[in-house]
Coordinates of C-alpha atoms and ligand atoms in Angstrom, one line a residue:
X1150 CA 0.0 0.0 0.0
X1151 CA 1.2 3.7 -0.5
X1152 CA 2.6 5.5 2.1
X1153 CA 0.5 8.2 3.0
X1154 CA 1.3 11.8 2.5
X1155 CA -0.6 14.9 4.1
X1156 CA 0.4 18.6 4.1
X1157 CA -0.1 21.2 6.6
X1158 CA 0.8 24.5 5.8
X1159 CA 1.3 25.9 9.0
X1160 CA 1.6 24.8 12.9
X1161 CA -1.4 26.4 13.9
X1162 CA -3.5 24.2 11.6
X1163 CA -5.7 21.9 12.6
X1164 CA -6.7 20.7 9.1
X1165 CA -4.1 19.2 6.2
X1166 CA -4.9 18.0 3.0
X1167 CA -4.2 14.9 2.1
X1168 CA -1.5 14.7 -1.2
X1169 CA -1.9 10.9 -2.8
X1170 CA -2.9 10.2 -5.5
X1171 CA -6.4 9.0 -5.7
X1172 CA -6.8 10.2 -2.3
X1173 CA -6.9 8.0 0.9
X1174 CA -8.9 5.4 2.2
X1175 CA -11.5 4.9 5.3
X1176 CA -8.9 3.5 8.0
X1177 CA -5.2 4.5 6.6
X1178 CA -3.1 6.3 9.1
X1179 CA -1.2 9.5 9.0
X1180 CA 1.8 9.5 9.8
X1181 CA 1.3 11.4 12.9
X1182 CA -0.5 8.3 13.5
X1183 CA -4.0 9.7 13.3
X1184 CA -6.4 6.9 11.8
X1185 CA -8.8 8.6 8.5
X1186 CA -13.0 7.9 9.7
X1187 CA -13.8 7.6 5.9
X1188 CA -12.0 8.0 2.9
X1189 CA -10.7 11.3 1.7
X1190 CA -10.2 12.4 -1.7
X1191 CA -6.9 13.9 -2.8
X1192 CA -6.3 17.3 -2.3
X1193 CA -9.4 17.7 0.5
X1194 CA -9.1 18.4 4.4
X1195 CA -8.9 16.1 7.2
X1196 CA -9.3 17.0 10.7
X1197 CA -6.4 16.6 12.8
X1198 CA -7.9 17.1 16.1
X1199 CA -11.7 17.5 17.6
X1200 CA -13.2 20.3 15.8
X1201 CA -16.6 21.3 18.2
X1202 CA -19.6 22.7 16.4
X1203 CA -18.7 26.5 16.1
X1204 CA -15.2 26.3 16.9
X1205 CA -12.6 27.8 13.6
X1206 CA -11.0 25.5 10.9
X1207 CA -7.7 26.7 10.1
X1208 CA -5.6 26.6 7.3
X1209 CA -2.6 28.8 6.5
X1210 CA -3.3 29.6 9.6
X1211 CA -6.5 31.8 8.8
X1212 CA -10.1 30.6 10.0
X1213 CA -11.5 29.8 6.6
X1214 CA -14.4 28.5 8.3
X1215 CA -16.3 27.3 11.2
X1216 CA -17.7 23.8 12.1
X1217 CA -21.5 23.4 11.6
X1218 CA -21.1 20.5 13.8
X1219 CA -19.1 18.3 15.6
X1220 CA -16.1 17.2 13.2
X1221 CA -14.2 14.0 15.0
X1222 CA -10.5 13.7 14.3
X1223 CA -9.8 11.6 11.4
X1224 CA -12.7 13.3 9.5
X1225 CA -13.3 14.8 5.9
X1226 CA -13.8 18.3 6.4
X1227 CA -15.8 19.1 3.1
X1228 CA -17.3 22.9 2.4
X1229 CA -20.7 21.1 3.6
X1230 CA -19.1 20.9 7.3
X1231 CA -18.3 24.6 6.8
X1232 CA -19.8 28.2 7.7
X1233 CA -17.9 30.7 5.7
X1234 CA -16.6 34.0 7.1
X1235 CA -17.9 37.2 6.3
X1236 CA -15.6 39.3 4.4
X1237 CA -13.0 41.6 6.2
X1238 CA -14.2 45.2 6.6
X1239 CA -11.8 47.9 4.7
X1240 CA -12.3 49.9 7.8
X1241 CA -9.0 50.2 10.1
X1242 CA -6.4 48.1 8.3
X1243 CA -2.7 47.8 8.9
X1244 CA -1.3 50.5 6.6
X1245 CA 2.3 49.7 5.2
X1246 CA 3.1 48.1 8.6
X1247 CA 5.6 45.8 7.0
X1248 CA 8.2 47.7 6.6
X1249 CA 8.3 47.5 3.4
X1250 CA 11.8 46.2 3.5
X1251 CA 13.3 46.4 -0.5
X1252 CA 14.5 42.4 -0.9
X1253 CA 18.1 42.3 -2.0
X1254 CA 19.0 42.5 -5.7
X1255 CA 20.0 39.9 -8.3
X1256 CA 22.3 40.3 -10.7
X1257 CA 23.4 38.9 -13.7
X1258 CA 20.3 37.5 -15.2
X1259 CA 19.5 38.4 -19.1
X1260 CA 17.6 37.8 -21.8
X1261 CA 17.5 38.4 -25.6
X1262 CA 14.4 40.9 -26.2
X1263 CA 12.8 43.1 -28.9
X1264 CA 14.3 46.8 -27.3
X1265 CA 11.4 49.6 -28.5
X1266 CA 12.0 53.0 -29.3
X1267 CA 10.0 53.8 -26.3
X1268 CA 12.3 51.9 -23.9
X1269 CA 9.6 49.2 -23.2
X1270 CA 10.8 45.0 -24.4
X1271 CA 8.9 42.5 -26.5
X1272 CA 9.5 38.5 -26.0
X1273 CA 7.7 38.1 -29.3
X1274 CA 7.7 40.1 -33.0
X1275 CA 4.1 40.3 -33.5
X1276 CA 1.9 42.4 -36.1
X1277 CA -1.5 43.5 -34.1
X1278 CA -4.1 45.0 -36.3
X1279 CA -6.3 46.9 -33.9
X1280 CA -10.4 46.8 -34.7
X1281 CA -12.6 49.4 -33.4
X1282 CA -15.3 47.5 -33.4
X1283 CA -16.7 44.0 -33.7
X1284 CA -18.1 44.3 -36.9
X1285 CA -15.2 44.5 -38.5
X1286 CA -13.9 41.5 -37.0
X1287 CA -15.3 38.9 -40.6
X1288 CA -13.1 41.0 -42.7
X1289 CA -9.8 41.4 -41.1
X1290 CA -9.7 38.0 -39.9
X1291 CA -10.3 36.9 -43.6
X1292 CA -7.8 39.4 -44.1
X1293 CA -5.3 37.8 -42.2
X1294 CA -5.1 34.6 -43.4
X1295 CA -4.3 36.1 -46.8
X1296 CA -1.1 38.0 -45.2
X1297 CA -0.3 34.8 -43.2
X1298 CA -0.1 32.6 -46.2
X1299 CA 0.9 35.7 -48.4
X1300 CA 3.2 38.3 -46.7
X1301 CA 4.6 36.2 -43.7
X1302 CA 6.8 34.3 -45.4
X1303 CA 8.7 37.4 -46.6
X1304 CA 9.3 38.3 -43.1
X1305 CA 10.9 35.8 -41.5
X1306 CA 11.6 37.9 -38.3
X1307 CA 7.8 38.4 -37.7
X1308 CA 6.8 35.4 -35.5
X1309 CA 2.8 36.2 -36.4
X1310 CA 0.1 38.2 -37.1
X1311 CA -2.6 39.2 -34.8
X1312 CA -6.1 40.6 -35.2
X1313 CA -7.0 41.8 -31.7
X1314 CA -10.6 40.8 -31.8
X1315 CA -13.1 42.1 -29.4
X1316 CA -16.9 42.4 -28.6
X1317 CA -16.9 45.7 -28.1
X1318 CA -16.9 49.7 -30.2
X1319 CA -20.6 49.5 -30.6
X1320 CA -24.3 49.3 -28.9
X1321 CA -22.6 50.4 -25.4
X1322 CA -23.2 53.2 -23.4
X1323 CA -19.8 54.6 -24.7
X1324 CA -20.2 58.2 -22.4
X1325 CA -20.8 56.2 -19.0
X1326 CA -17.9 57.0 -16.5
X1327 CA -17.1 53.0 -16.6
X1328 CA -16.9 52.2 -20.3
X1329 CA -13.2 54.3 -19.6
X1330 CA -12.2 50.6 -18.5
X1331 CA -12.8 48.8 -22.0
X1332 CA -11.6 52.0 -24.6
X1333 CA -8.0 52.2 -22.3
X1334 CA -8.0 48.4 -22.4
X1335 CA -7.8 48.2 -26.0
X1336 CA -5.6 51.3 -26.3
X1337 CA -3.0 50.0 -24.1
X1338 CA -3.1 46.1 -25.6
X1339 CA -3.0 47.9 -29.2
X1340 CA 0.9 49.1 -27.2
X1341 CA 2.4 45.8 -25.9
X1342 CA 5.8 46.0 -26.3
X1343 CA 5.2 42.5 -28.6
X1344 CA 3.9 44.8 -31.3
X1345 CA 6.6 47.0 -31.8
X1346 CA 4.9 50.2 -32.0
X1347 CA 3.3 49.2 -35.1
X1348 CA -0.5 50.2 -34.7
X1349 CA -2.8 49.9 -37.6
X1350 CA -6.1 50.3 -37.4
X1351 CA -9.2 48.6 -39.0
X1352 CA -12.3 50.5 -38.4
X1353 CA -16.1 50.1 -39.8
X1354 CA -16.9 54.1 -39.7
X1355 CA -20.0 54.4 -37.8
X1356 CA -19.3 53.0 -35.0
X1357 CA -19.3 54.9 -31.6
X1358 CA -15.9 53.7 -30.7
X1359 CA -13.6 56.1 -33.4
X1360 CA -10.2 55.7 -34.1
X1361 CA -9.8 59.4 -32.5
X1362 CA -11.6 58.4 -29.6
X1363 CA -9.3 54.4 -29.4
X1364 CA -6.2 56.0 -30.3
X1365 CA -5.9 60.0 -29.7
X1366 CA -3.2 61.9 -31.1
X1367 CA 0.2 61.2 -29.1
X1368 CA -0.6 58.2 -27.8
X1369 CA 1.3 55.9 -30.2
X1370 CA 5.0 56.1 -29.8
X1371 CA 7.0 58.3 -31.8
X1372 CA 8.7 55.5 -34.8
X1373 CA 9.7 57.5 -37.9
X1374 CA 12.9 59.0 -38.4
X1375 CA 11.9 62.5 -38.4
X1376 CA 11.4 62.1 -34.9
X1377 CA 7.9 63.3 -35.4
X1378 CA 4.0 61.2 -34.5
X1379 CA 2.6 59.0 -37.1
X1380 CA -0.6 60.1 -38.6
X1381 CA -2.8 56.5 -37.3
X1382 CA -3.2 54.4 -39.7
X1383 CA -6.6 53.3 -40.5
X1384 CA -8.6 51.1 -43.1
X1385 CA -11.9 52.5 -43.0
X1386 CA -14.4 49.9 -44.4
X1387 CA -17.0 52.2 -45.3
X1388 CA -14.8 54.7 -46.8
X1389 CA -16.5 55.7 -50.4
X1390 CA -13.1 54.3 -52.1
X1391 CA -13.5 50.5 -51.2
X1392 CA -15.9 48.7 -54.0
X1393 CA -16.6 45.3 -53.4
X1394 CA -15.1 43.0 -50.6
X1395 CA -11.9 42.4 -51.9
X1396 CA -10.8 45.9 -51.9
X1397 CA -11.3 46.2 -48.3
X1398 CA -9.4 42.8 -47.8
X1399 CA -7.0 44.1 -50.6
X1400 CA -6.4 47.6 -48.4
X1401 CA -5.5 46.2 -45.0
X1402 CA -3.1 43.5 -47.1
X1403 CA -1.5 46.8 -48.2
X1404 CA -1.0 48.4 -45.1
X1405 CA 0.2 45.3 -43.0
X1406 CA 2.6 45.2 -46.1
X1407 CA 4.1 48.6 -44.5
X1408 CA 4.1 47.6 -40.9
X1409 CA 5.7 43.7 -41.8
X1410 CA 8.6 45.8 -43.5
X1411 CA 9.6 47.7 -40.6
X1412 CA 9.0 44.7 -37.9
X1413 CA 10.7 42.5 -39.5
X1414 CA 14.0 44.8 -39.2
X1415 CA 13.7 44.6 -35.7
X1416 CA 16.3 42.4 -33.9
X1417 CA 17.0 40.8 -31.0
X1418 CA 19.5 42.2 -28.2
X1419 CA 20.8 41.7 -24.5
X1420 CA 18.9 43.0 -22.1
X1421 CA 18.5 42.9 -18.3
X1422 CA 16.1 40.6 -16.9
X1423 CA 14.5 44.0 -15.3
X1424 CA 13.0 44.2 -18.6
X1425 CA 10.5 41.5 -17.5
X1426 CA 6.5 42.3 -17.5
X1427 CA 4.7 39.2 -15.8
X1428 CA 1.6 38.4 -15.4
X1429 CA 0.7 35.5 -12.8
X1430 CA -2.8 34.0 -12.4
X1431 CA -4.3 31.2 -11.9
X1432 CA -7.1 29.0 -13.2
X1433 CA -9.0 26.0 -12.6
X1434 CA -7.2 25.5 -9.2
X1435 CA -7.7 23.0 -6.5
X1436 CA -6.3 22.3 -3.0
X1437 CA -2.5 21.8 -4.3
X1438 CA -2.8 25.3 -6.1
X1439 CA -1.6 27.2 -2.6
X1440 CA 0.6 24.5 -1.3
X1441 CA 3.0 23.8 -4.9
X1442 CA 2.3 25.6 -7.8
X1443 CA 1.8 29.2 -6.6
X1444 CA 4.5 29.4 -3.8
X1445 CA 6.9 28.2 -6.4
X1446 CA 5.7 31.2 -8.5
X1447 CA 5.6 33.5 -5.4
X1448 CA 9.4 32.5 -4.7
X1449 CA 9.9 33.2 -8.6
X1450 CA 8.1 36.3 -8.2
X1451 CA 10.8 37.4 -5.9
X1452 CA 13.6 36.9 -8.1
X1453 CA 11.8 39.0 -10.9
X1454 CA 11.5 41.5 -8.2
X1455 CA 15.2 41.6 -6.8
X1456 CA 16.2 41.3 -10.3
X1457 CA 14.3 44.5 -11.0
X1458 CA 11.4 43.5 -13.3
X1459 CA 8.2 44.0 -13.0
X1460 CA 5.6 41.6 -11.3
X1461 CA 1.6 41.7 -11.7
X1462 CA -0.7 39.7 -9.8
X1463 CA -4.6 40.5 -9.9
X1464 CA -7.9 39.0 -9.6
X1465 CA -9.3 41.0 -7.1
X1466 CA -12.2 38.3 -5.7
X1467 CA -9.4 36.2 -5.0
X1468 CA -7.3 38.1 -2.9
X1469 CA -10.1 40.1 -1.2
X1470 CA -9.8 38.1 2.0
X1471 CA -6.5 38.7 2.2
X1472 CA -6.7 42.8 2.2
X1473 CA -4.9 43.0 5.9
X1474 CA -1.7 41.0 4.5
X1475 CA -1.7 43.0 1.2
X1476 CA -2.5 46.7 2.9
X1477 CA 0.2 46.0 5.3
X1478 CA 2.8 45.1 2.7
X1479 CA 2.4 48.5 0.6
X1480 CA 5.6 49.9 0.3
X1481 CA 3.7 53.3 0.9
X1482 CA 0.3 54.6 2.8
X1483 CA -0.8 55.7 -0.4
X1484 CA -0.2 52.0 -2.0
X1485 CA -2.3 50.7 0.8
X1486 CA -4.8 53.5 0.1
X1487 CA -5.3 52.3 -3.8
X1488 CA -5.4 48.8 -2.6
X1489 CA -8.6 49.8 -0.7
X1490 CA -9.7 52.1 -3.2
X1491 CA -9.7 49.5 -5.7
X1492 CA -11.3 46.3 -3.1
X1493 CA -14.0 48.8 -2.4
X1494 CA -14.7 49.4 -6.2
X1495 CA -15.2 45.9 -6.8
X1496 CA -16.9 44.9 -4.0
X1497 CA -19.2 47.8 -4.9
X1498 CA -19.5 46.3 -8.6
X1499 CA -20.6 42.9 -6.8
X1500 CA -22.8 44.4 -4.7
X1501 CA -24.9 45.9 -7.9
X1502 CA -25.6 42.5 -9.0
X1503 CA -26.8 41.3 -5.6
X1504 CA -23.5 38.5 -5.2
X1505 CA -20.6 39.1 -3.2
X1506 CA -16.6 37.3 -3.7
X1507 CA -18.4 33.9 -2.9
X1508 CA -19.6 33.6 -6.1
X1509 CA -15.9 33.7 -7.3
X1510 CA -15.8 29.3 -6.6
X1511 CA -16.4 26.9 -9.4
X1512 CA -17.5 23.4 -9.1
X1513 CA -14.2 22.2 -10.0
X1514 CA -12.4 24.4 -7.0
X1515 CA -14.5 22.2 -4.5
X1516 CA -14.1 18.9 -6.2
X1517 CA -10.4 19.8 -6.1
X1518 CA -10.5 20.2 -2.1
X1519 CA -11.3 23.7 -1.9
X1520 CA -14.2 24.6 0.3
X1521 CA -14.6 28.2 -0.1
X1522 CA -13.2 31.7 -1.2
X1523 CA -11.5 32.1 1.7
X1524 CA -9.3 28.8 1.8
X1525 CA -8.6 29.7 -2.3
X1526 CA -7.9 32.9 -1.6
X1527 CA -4.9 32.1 0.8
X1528 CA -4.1 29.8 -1.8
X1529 CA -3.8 32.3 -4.2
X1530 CA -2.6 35.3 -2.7
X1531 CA 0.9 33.0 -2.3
X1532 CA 1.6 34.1 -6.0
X1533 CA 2.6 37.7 -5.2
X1534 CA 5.2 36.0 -3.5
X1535 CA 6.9 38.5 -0.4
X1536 CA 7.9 41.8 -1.9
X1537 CA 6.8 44.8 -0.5
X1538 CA 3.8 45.8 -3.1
X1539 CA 4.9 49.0 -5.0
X1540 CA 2.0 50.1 -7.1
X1541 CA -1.5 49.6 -7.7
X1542 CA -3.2 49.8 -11.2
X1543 CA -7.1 49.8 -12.2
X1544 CA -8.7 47.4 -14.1
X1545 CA -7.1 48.5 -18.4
X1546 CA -4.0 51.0 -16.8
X1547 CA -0.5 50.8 -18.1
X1548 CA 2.0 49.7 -15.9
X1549 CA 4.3 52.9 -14.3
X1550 CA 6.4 51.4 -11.6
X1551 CA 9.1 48.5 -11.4
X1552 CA 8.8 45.9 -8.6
X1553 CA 5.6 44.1 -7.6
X1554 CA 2.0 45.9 -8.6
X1555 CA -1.8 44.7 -7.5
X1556 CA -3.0 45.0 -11.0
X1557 CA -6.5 45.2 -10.5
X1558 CA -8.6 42.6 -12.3
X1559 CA -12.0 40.2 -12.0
X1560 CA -10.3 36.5 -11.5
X1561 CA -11.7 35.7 -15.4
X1562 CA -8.9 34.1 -16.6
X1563 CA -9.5 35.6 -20.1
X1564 CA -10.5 39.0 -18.7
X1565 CA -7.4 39.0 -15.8
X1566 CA -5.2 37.9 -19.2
X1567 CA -6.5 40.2 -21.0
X1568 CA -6.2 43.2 -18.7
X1569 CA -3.0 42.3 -18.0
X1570 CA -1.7 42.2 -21.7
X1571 CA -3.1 46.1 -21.6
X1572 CA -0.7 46.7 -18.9
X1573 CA 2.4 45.9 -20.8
X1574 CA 2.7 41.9 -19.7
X1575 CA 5.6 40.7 -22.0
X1576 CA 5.4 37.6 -20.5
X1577 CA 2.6 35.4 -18.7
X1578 CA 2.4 32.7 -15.6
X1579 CA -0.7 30.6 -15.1
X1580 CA -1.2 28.1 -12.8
X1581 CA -3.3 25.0 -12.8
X1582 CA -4.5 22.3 -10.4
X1583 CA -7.6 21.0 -12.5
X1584 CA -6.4 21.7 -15.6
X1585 CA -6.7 23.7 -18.7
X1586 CA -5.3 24.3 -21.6
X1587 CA -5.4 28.3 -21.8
X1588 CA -3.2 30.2 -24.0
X1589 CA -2.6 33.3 -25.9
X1590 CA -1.6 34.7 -29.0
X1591 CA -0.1 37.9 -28.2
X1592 CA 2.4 36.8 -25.0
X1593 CA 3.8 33.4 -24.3
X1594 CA 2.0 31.3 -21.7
X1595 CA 3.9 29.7 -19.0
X1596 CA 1.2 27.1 -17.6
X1597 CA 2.5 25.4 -13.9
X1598 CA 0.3 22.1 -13.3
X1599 CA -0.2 22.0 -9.4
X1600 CA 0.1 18.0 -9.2
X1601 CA 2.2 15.5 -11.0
X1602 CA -1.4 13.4 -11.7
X1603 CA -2.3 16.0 -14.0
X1604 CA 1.5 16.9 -15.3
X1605 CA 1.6 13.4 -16.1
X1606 CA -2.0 13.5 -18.1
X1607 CA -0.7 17.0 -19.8
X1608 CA 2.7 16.0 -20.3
X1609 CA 2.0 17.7 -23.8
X1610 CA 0.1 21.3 -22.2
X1611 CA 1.7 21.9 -18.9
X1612 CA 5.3 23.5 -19.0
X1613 CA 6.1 23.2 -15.0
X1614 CA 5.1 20.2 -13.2
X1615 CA 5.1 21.8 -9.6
X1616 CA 3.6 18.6 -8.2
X1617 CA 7.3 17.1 -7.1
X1618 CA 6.7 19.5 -4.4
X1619 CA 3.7 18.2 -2.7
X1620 CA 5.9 14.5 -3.4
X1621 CA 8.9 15.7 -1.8
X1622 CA 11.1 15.4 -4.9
X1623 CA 11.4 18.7 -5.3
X1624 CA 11.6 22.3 -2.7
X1625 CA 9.6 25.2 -3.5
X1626 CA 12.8 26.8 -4.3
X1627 CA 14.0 24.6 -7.0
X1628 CA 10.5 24.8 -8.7
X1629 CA 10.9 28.7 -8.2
X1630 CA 14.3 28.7 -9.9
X1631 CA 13.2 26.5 -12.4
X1632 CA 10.5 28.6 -13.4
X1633 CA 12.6 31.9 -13.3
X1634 CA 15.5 29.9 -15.8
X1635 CA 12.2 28.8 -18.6
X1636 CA 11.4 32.3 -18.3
X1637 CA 14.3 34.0 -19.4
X1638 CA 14.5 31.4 -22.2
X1639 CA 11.0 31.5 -23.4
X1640 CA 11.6 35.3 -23.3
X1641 CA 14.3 35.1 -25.5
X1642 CA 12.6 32.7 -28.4
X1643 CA 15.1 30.0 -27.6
X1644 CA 11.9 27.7 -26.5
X1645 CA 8.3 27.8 -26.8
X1646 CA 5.5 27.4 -24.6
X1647 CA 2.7 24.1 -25.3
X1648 CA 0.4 27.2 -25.6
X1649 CA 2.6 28.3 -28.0
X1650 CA 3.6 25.5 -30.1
X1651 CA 0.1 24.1 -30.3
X1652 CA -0.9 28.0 -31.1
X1653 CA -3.6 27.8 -28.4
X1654 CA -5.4 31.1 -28.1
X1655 CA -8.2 32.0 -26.2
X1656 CA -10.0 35.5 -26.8
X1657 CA -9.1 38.7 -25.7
X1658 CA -12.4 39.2 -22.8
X1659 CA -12.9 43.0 -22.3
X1660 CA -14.0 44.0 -18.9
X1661 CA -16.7 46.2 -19.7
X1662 CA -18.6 47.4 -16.0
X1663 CA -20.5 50.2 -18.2
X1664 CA -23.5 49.4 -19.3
X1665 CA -24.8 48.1 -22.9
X1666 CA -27.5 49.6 -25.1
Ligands
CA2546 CA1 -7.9 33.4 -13.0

């Protein structure tokens, strides 16, 4: 029989999860020598001592619950057994009260990027064609299979073209002080340092969303010689001039003709690995997600930050239970101060359609061992690793400081990605404990798999297998440096992500709180 393995995360626990495989059965004993009541599945809570009705179950030592009734050692502690706190007020919270002590610095660590005349990096060479609106969307896709099969193979320096698809430009309420969120989302993704400065527009013409209004003048980095702005490019479908279908297809072949040319000149250089952007989320996680995969990224997320790059991590309903932890690591009161500023926004958001950051759990996060928001969100919050927190952006902002920033985002792991590609991301993290197979076509995807079950399933979709931890193979530590060395490779182009070489994309998801009309 296998011996059995169980993780506490802290002493003052009094749950662990069981880590084998398949879970364990009715009668097996820890090896604290604790006998299991009934069987427990992987990845779900046993009780490690008496747990009275009422009384708090800890884990990470944080009540994520309290005992509807009587819990006997040796029990599974499933979210049925559980009363879930109420959420922490944002009254009266430790304000930078960590000290903010800077971590020391790491030196030495490189990559070969894309340098921009604006200073920013790309990992990738990648023509984006920008759309206005959705209706356009038929045309320059059909568009861009022509260039792909006609014009790419010219370029051999241009690893792809992009149309940045989207649902929105149109039928919204485009004046309402929130619709400010989507219009600077798809500015500032239209600017990734992947694209090179190369914006070219395709637009329908009536739409509310105009290419003024997306892109206004100054806003797209200064490229020609003369040292002076670019007029925007723009195909205009219903300009008087196109006849026919083809000539509209045939006009944005012409102008992605223009911007091919000058990517493809660009050319790869050393850099410092400060030039990092990452983005770290995670999705479809279960009980292992807080206890391998994302304190291997947190400890990662601390080299990026002593090696002066830039760290995001988001997904506000996620990390709303931890508020105290994140307020008091603000490197400044007025951090701490936008960290609220932005909790309150969302909880206020919730609150207008009557939920709160409960609804945040999927049915997968329980069958994975996680009973509630609070227990994933201590899980989750591990990501941001221990850095003091240096900046705080709102959901669609460009990124302005170095270090580690709360980037403000739902937990959608197509509206997180895609907020965070608005911020400048040159380079993306997502972790996994259920699986899935999420990618992106405008940033390399680093996917971390939580357990070895499911590396071992998705040998060909997972690029980490952070499951050796929970098996003792492996330390947090190694995983962490791991991850950091595949990093500064997959930044460079010298390997490619699964996401990458299966060319699995999901959509860019606008976050759009305004309303619709
Ligand atoms: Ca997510």
């Amino acid at each position: 029989m296998q011996k059995s393995l169980h993780i506490t995360m802290h002493p003052g626990d009094n749950v662990a999860i069981v880590a084998n495989d398949g879970g364990l059965p009715e009668g097996a004993a820890l090896s604290t020598g604790l006998r299991l009541r009934e069987a427990v599945p992987q990845g779900h809570k046993v009780a490690l001592v008496d747990l009275p009705a009422g009384s708090p179950v800890v884990r990470y030592n944080v009540p994520i619950g309290h005992a509807l009734k009587d819990i006997p050692a040796g029990s599974w502690v499933h979210e049925r057994l559980l009363k879930m706190p109420d959420a922490r007020g944002l009254e009266n919270l430790p304000i930078a009260t960590a000290g903010g002590k800077a971590l020391p610095p790491l030196e030495g660590y490189t990559f070969e990027g894309y340098r921009n005349a604006n200073g920013s990096v790309g990992t990738r060479n990648i023509l984006a064609i920008t759309q206005t609106v959705q209706c356009v969307a038929g045309v320059t896709e059909f568009a861009v299979q022509r260039i792909k099969s006609e014009l790419l193979p010219r370029y051999p320096n241009v690893d792809d073209v992009v149309a940045l698809e989207h649902s929105y430009g149109c039928g919204v309420a485009i004046d309402a002080p929130d619709a400010v969120v989507p219009i600077r989302t798809l500015r500032n993704i239209s600017l990734n340092p992947n694209f090179g400065g190369e914006v070219m527009v395709v637009s329908l013409g009536c739409e509310k969303l105009q290419p003024e209004r997306l892109l206004p003048p100054g806003t797209i980095p200064i490229t020609d010689l003369r040292g002076e702005p670019e007029a925007l490019d723009v195909v205009c479908l219903q300009d008087d001039a196109h006849v026919g279908f083809m000539s509209m297809v045939e006009s944005i072949v012409r102008q992605a003709d223009q911007h091919l040319k000058r990517l493809d000149a660009r050319r790869r250089e050393t850099v410092p690995a400060s030039e990092l952007v990452v983005g770290v989320q995670c999705g479809g996680s279960d009980a292992f997600s807080g206890v391998t995969a994302n304190p291997a990224v947190g400890f990662c997320s601390d080299l990026l930050v002593r090696a002066g790059a830039s760290v995001m991590f988001s997904e506000t309903t996620e990390v709303r239970d931890g508020v105290a932890q994140l307020t008091a690591r603000a490197a400044t009161p007025e951090v701490a101060e936008a960290i609220i500023r932005e909790m309150a926004w969302y909880d206020a958001y919730l609150q207008r359609g009557s939920v709160d950051r409960s609804a945040n759990t999927s049915p997968g996060n329980k069958k994975g061992g996680l009973s509630n928001i609070v227990e994933k969100a201590m899980g989750s919050i591990v990501k941001s690793g221990s850095a003091p927190i240096s900046g705080v952006l709102a959901p669609g902002e460009k990124l302005k400081t170095r270090g580690l920033t709360y980037a403000a985002t739902p937990a959608s792991d197509f509206i997180c990605g895609t907020l965070q590609l608005a911020a400048g991301m040159n380079l993306h993290v997502f972790t996994t404990g259920r699986g899935t197979p999420y990618g992106l076509a405008e940033v390399p995807v680093i996917k971390v798999a939580t357990r070895s079950d499911l590396a071992r399933r998705w040998h060909d979709l997972m690029d980490v297998n952070a499951g050796t931890i929970a098996e003792g193979t492996a330390t947090i530590e190694e995983v962490g440096w791991q991850l950091f060395r595949l990093m500064l490779d997959v930044a460079s182009g010298k390997k490619k992500t699964w996401a990458e070489h299966w060319k699995l994309h999901n959509a860019l998801v606008l976050f759009n709180p305004a309303p619709v009309t």
